[in-house]
Short mmCIF file of C-alpha atoms and ligand atoms in Angstrom, two decimals:
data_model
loop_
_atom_site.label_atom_id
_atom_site.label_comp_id
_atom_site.label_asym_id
_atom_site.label_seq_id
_atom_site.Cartn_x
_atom_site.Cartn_y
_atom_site.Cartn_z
CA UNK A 21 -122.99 187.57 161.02
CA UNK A 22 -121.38 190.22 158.95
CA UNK A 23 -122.45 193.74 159.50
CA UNK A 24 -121.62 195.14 155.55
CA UNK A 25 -120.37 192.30 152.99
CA UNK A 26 -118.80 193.70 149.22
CA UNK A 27 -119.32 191.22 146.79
CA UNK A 28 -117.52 192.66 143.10
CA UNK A 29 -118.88 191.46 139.76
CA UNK A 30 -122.54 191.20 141.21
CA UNK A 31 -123.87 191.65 137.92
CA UNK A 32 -122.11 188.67 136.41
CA UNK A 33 -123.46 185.22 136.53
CA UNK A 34 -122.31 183.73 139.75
CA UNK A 35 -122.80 187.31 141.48
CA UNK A 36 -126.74 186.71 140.48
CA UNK A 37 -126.60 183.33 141.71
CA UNK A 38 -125.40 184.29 144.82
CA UNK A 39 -127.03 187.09 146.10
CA UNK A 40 -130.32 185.83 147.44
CA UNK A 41 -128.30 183.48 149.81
CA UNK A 42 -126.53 186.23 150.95
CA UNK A 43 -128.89 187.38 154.05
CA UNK A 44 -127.99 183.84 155.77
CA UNK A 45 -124.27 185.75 156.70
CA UNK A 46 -124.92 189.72 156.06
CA UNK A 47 -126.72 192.20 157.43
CA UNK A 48 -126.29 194.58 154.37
CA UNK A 49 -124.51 193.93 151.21
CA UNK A 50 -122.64 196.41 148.99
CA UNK A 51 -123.20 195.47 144.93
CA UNK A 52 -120.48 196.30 142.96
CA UNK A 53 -119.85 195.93 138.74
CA UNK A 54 -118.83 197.70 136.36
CA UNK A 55 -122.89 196.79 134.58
CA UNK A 56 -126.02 198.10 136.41
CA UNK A 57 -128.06 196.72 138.51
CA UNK A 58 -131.39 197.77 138.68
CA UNK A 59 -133.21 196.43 141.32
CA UNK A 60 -131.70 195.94 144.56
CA UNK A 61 -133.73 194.46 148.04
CA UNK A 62 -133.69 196.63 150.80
CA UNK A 63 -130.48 195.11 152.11
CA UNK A 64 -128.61 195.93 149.48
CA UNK A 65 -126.98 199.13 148.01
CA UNK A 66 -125.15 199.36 144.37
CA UNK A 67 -122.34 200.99 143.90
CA UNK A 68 -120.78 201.34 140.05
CA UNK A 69 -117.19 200.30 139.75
CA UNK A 70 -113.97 199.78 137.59
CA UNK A 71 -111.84 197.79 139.58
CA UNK A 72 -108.87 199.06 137.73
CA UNK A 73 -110.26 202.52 139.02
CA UNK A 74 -108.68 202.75 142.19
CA UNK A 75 -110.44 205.61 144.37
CA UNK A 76 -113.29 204.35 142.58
CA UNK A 77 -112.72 200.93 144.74
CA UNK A 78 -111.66 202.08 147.43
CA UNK A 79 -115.30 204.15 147.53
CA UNK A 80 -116.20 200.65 147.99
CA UNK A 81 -114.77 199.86 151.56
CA UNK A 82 -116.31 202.39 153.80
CA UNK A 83 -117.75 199.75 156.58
CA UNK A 84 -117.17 196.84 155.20
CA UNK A 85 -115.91 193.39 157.44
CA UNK A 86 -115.92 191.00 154.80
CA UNK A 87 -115.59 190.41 150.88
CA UNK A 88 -116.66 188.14 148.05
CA UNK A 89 -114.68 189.12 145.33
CA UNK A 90 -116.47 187.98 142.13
CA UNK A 91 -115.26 191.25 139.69
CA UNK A 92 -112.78 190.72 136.46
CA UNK A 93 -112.52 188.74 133.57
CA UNK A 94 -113.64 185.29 133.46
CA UNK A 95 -112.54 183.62 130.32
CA UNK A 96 -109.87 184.22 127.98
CA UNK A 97 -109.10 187.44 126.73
CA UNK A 98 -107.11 190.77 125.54
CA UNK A 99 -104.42 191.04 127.67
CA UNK A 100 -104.81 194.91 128.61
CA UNK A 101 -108.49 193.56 129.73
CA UNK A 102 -106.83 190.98 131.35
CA UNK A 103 -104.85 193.79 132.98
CA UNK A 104 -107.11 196.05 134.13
CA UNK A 105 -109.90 193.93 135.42
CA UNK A 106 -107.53 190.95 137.66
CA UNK A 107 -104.68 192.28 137.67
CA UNK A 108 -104.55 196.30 138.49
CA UNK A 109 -108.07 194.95 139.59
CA UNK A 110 -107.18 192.77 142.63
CA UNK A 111 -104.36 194.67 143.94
CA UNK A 112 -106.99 197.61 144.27
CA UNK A 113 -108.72 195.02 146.23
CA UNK A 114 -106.35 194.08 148.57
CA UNK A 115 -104.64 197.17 148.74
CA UNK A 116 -107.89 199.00 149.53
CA UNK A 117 -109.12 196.18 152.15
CA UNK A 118 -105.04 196.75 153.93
CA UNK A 119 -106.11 200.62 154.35
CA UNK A 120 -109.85 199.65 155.83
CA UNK A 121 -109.73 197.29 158.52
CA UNK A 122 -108.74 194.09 156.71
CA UNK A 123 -111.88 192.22 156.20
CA UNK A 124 -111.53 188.49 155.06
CA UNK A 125 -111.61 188.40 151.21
CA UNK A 126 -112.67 185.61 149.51
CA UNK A 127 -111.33 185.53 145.96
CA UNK A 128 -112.70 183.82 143.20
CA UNK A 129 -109.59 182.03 142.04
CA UNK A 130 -110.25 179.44 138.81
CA UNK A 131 -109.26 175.54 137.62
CA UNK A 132 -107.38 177.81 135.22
CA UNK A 133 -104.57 178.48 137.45
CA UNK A 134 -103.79 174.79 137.59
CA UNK A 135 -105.57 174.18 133.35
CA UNK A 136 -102.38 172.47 131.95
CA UNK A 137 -101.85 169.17 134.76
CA UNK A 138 -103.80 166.51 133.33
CA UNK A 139 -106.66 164.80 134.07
CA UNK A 140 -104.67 161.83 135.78
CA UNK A 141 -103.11 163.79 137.78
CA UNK A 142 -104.89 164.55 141.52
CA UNK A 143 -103.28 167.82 142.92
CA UNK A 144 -103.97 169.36 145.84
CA UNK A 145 -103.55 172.82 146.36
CA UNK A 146 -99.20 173.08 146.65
CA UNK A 147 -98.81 172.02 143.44
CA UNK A 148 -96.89 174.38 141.14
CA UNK A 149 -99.61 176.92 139.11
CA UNK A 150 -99.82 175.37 135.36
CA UNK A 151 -102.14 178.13 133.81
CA UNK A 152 -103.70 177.35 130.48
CA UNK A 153 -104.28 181.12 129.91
CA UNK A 154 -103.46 184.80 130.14
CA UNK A 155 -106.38 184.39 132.54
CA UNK A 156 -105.49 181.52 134.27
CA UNK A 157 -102.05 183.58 134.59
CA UNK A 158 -103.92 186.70 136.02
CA UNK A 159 -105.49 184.81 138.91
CA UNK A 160 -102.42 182.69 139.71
CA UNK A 161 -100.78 186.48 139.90
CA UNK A 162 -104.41 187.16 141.96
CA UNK A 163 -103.38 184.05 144.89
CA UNK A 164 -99.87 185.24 145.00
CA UNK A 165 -101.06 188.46 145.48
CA UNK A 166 -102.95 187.13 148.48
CA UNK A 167 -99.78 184.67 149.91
CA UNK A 168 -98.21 188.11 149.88
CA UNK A 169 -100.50 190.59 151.70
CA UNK A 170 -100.96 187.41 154.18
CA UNK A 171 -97.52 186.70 155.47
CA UNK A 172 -96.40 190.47 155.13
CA UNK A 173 -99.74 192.37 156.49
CA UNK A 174 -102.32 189.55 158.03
CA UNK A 175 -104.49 190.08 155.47
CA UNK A 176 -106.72 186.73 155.49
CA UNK A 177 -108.42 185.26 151.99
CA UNK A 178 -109.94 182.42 150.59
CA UNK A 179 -108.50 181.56 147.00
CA UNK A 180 -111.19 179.31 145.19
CA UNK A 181 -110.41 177.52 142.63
CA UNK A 182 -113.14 177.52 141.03
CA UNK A 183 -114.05 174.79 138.89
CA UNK A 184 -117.57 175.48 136.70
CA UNK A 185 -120.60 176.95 138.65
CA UNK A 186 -122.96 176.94 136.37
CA UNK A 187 -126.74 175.55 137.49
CA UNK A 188 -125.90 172.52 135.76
CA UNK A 189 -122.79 170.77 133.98
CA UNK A 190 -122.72 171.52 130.62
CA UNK A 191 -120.10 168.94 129.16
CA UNK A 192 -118.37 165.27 130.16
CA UNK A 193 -115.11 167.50 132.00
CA UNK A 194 -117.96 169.33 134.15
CA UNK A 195 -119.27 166.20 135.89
CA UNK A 196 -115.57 166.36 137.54
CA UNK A 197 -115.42 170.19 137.58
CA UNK A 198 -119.06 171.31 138.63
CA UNK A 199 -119.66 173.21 141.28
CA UNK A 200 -123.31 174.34 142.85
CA UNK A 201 -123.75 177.34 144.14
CA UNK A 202 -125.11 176.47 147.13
CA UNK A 203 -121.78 174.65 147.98
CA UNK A 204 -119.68 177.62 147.10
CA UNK A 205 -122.21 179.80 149.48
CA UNK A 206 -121.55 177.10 152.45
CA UNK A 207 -117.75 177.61 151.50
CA UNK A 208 -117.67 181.01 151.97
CA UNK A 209 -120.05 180.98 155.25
CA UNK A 210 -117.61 178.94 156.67
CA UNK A 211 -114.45 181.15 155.38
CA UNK A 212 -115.91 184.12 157.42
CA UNK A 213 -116.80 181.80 160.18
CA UNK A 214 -113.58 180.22 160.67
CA UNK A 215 -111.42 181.46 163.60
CA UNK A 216 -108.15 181.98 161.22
CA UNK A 217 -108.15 181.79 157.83
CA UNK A 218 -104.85 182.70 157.13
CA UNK A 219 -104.14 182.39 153.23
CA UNK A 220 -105.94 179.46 151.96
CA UNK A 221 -106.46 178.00 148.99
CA UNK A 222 -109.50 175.56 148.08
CA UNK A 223 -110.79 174.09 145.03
CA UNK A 224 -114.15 174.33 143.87
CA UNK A 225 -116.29 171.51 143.29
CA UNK A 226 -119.06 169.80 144.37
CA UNK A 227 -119.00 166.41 145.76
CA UNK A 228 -119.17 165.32 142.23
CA UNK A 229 -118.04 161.33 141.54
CA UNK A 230 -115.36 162.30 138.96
CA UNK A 231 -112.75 164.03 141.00
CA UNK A 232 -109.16 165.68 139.95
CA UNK A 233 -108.44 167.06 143.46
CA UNK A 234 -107.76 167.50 146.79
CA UNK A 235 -108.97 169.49 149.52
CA UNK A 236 -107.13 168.27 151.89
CA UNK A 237 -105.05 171.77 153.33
CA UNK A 238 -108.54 173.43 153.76
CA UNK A 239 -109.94 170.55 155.94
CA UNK A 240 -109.71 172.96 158.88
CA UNK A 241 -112.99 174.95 157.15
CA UNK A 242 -114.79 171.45 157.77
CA UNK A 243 -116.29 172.53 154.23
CA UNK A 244 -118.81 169.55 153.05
CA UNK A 245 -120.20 170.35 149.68
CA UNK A 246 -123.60 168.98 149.45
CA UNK A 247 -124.35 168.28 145.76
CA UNK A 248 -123.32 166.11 142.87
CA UNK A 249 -122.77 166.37 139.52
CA UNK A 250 -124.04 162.82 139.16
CA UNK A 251 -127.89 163.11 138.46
CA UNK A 252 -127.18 164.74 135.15
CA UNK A 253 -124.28 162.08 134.30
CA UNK A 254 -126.78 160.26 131.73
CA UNK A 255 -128.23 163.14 130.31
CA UNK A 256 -124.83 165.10 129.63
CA UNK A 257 -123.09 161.64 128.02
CA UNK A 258 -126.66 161.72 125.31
CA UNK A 259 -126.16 165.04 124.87
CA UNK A 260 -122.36 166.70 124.77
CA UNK A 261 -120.83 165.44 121.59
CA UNK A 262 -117.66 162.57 122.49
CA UNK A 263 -114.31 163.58 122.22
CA UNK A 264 -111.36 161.88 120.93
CA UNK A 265 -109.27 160.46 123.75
CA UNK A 266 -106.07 162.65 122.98
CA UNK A 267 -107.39 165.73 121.92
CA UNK A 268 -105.92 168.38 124.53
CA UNK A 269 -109.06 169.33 125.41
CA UNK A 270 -109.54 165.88 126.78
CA UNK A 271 -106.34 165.29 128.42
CA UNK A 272 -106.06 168.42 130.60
CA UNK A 273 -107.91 169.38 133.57
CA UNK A 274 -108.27 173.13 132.08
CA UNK A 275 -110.13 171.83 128.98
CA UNK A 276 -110.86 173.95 125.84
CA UNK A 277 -108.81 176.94 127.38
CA UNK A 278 -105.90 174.73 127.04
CA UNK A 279 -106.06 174.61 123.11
CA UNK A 280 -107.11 178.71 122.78
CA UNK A 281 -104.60 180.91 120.85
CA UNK A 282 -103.38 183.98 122.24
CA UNK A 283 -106.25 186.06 122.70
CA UNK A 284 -104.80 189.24 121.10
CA UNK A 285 -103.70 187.11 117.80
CA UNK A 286 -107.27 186.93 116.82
CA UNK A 287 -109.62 189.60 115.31
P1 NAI B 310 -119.13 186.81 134.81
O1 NAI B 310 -118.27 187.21 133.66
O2 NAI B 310 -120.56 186.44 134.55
O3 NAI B 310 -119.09 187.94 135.92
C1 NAI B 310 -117.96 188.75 136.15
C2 NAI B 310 -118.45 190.14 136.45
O4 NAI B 310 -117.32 190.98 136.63
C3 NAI B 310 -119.29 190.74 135.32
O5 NAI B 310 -120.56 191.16 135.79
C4 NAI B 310 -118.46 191.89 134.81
O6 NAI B 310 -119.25 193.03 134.41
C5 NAI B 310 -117.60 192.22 136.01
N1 NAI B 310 -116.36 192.87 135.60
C6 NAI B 310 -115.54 192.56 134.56
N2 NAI B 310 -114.53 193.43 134.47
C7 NAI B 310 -114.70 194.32 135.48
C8 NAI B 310 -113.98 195.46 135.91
N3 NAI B 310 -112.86 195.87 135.27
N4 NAI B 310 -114.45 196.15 136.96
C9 NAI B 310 -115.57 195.74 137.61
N5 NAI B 310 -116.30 194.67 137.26
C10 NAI B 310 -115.86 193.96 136.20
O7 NAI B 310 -118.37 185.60 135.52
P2 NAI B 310 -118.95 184.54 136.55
O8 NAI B 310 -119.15 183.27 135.82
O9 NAI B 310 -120.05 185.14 137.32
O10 NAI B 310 -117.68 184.34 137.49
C11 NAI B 310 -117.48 185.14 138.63
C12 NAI B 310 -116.02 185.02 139.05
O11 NAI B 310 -115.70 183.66 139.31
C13 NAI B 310 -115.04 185.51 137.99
O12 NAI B 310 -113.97 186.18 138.65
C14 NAI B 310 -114.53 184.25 137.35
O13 NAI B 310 -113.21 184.40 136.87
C15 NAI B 310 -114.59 183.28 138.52
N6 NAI B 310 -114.78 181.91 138.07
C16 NAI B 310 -116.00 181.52 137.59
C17 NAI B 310 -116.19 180.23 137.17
C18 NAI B 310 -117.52 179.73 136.72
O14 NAI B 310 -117.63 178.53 136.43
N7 NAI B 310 -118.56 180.57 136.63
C19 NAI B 310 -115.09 179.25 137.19
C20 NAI B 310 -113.85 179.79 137.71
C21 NAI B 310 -113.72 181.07 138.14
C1 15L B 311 -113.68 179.59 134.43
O1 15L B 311 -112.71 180.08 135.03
C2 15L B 311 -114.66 180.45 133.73
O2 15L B 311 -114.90 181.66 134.42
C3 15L B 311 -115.98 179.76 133.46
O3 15L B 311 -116.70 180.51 132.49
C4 15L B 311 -115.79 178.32 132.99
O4 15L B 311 -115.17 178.32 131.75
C5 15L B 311 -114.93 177.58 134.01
O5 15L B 311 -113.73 178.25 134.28
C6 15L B 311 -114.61 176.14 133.58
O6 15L B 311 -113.43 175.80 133.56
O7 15L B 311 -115.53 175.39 133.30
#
């Protein structure tokens, strides 16, 4: 049992998902974003940050033996956003966790690192980074970042490739990329649980039927995701519109984000 978790970006979608489960493996839990959040249970504390802001993050710390790091950008855009939120962003994190203790950090990596391998490819996770983004880009920068701080200070993390947590696929490449967020809690119970961690990367999906990758150099976690994408395989085939075969949204694992523009072209 942790004694103080910090998750960042608890405002944001998956932050919300996750924090009810988050009594199962904390005591206490620090709430950080850059948006308020009003209500908070009596476990729980928020604390307003920029996590480009540095003594603003490492305010943060004070206590805390373990992380979920959920804060930054999480799609496509500007590059000084880009900048500030995952990149200045997570070496605050890591650089403030080296100064208090070292609690385990898990990261939430993306599928974007990896966007521009195709669909026929299965990768596990020491294939070469392919990002299909400035923001795939920042959080391959993000899991470098944490190979770094790992072999050069012991600082242990979880990268997580995450694939789309979202309470239910929303499109044909989700039945292969969904993840529940239940199995991503499970994941990270067993990241702090684990007696090393070192500097791992995982990808994250459910056990969905459709499958791109490869767990295999986390196997040590003994993570067993739970749910499948499959019971909404009929209803997302009548519902998302078909695509055309070669269109590159089709043909790479990253989807749509492979056919964006640069982000600071539009507008
Ligand atoms: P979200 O956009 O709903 O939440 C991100 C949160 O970070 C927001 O509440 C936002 O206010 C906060 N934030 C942004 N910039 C910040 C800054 N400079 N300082 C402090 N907080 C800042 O995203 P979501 O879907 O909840 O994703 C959470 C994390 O998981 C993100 O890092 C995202 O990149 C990653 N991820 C999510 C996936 C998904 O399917 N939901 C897939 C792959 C990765
Ligand atoms: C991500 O990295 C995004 O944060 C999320 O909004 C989805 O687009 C997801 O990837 C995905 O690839 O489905």
């Amino acid at each position: 049992m942790l004694e103080k978790l910090l998750l960042t970006g608890a405002a944001g979608a998956v932050g919300q998902a996750l924090r009810p489960l988050l009594p199962q493996i904390a005591r206490s839990v620090v709430l950080s974003d850059v948006v308020a959040i009003d209500e908070v249970k009596p476990h729980e504390t928020f604390r307003p940050c920029d996590l480009g802001d540095r003594p603003a993050v490492d305010a943060l710390f004070d206590g805390v033996d373990g992380v979920i790091h959920l804060g930054g950008i999480s799609v496509e855009k500007p590059f000084d956003l880009i900048l500030n939120g995952n990149i200045v962003g997570i070496y605050n994190m890591f650089e403030t966790a080296r100064h208090h203790g070292k609690p385990r950090i898990i990261f939430a990596s993306s599928n974007h690192v990896i966007g521009f391998y195709r669909r026929d490819q299965r990768l596990d996770s020491s294939v070469l980074p392919k990002p299909d983004t400035l923001y795939g880009l920042s959080k391959a920068f993000g899991e470098n970042l944490a190979s770094l701080y790992f072999d050069k200070f012991g600082q242990e993390c979880l990268s997580v490739r995450i694939g789309s947590c979202f309470p239910k696929p929303r499109d044909r490449r989700m039945l292969a990329t969904w993840l529940a967020v239940e199995d991503l809690f499970d994941l990270c119970a067993r990241a702090f649980d684990a007696p090393r961690l070192g500097h791992t990367i995982v990808y994250g999906a459910s056990a969905n039927e459709e499958t791109w990758w490869d767990n295999v150099n986390a196997a040590f976690l003994g993570w067993q995701p739970k749910h499948s994408s499959a019971k909404w395989r009929a209803e997302v085939y009548a519902t998302a519109p078909a695509q055309k075969p070669d269109e590159p949204a089709v043909v790479f694992q990253g989807g749509g984000f492979t056919a964006l523009g640069h982000p600071d072209d539009e507008g």
